[in-house]
mmCIF file of C-alpha atoms in Angstrom:
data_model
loop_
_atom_site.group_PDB
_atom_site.id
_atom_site.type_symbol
_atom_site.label_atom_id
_atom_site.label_comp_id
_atom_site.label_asym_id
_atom_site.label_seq_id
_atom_site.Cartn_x
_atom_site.Cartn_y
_atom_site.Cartn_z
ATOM 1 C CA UNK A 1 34.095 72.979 155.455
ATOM 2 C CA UNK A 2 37.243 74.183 156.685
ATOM 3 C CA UNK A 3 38.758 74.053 160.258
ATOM 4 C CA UNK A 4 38.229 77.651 160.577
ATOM 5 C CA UNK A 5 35.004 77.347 159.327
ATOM 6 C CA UNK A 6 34.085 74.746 161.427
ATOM 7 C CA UNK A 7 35.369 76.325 164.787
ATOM 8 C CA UNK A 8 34.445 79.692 163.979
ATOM 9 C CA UNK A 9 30.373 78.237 163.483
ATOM 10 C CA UNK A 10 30.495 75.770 166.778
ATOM 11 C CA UNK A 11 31.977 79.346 168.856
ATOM 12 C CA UNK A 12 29.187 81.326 167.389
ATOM 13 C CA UNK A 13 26.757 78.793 168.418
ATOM 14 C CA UNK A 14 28.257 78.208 172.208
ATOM 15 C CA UNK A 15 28.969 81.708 172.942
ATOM 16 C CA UNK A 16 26.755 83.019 175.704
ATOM 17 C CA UNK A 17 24.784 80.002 176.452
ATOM 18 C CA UNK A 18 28.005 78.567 178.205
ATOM 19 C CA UNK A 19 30.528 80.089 179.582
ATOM 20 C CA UNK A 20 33.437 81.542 177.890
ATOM 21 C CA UNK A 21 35.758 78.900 179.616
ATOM 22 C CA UNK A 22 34.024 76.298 178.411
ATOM 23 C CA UNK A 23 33.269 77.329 174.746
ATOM 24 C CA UNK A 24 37.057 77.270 174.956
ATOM 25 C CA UNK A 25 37.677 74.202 175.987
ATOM 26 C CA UNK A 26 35.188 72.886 173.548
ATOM 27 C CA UNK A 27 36.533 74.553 170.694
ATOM 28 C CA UNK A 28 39.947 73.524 171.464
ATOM 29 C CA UNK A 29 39.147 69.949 172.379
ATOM 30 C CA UNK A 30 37.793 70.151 168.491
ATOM 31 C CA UNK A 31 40.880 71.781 167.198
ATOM 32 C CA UNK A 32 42.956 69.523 168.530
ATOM 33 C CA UNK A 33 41.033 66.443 167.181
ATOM 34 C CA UNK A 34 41.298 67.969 163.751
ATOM 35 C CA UNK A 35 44.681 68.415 163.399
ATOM 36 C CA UNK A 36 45.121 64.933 164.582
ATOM 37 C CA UNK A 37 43.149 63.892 162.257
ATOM 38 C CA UNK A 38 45.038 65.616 159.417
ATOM 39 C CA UNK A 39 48.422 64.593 160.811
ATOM 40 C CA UNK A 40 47.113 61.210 159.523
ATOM 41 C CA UNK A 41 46.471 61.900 156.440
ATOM 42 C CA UNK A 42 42.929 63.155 156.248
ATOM 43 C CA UNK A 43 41.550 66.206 154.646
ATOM 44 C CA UNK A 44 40.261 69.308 156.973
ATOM 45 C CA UNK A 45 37.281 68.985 155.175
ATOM 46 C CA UNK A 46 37.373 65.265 155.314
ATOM 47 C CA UNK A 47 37.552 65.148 159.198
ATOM 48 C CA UNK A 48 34.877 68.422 159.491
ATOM 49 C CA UNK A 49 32.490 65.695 157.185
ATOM 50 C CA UNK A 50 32.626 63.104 159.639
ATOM 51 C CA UNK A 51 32.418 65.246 162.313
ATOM 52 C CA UNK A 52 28.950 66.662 161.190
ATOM 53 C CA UNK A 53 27.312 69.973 161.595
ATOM 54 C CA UNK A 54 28.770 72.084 164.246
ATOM 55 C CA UNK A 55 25.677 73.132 165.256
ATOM 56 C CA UNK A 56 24.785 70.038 166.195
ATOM 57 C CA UNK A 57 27.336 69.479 167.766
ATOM 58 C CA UNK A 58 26.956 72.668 169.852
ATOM 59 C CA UNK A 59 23.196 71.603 170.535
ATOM 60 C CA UNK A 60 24.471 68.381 172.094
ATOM 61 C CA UNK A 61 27.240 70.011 174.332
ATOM 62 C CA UNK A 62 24.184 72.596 175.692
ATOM 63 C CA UNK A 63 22.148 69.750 176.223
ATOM 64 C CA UNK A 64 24.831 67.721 178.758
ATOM 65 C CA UNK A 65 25.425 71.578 180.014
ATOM 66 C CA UNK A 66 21.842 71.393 181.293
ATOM 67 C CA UNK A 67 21.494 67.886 181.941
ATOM 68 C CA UNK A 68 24.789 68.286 184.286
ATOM 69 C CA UNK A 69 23.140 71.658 185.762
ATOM 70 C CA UNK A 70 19.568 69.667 186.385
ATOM 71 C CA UNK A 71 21.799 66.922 188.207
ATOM 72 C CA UNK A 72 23.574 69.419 190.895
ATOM 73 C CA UNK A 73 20.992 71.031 191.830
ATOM 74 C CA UNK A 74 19.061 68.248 192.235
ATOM 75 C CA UNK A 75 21.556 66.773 194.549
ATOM 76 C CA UNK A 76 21.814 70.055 196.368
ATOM 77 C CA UNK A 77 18.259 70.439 196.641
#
């Protein structure tokens, strides 16, 4: 899988169940680590591999989303 591919799939799967400021900072957080990766001499697809399924990755970040939410208002409450 390509960057592109890659971002474009972990967006599609953040957008609207987060908000749009941080499926941007997620997606560039990613981005970023990617084309570090590659500055060292990996493959996009390489570093995507390792990386596993964006989706997965996008279930995990809505997860902590919640998790974090549960936690404020808990302390709130």
């Amino acid at each position: 899988m390509t960057k592109q591919e890659f971002l474009t799939e972990l967006q599609k799967a953040l957008t609207n169940k987060i908000s749009a400021a941080a499926v941007s900072e997620h997606v560039n957080y990613y981005r970023e680590y990617i084309e570090v990766e590659v500055r060292k001499g990996k493959t996009e697809e390489a570093v995507t591999q390792e990386l596993g399924s964006p989706r997965l990755i996008a279930k995990s970040i809505l997860n902590a989303a919640a998790s974090d939410s549960d936690n404020e208002e808990g302390e709130t409450s």
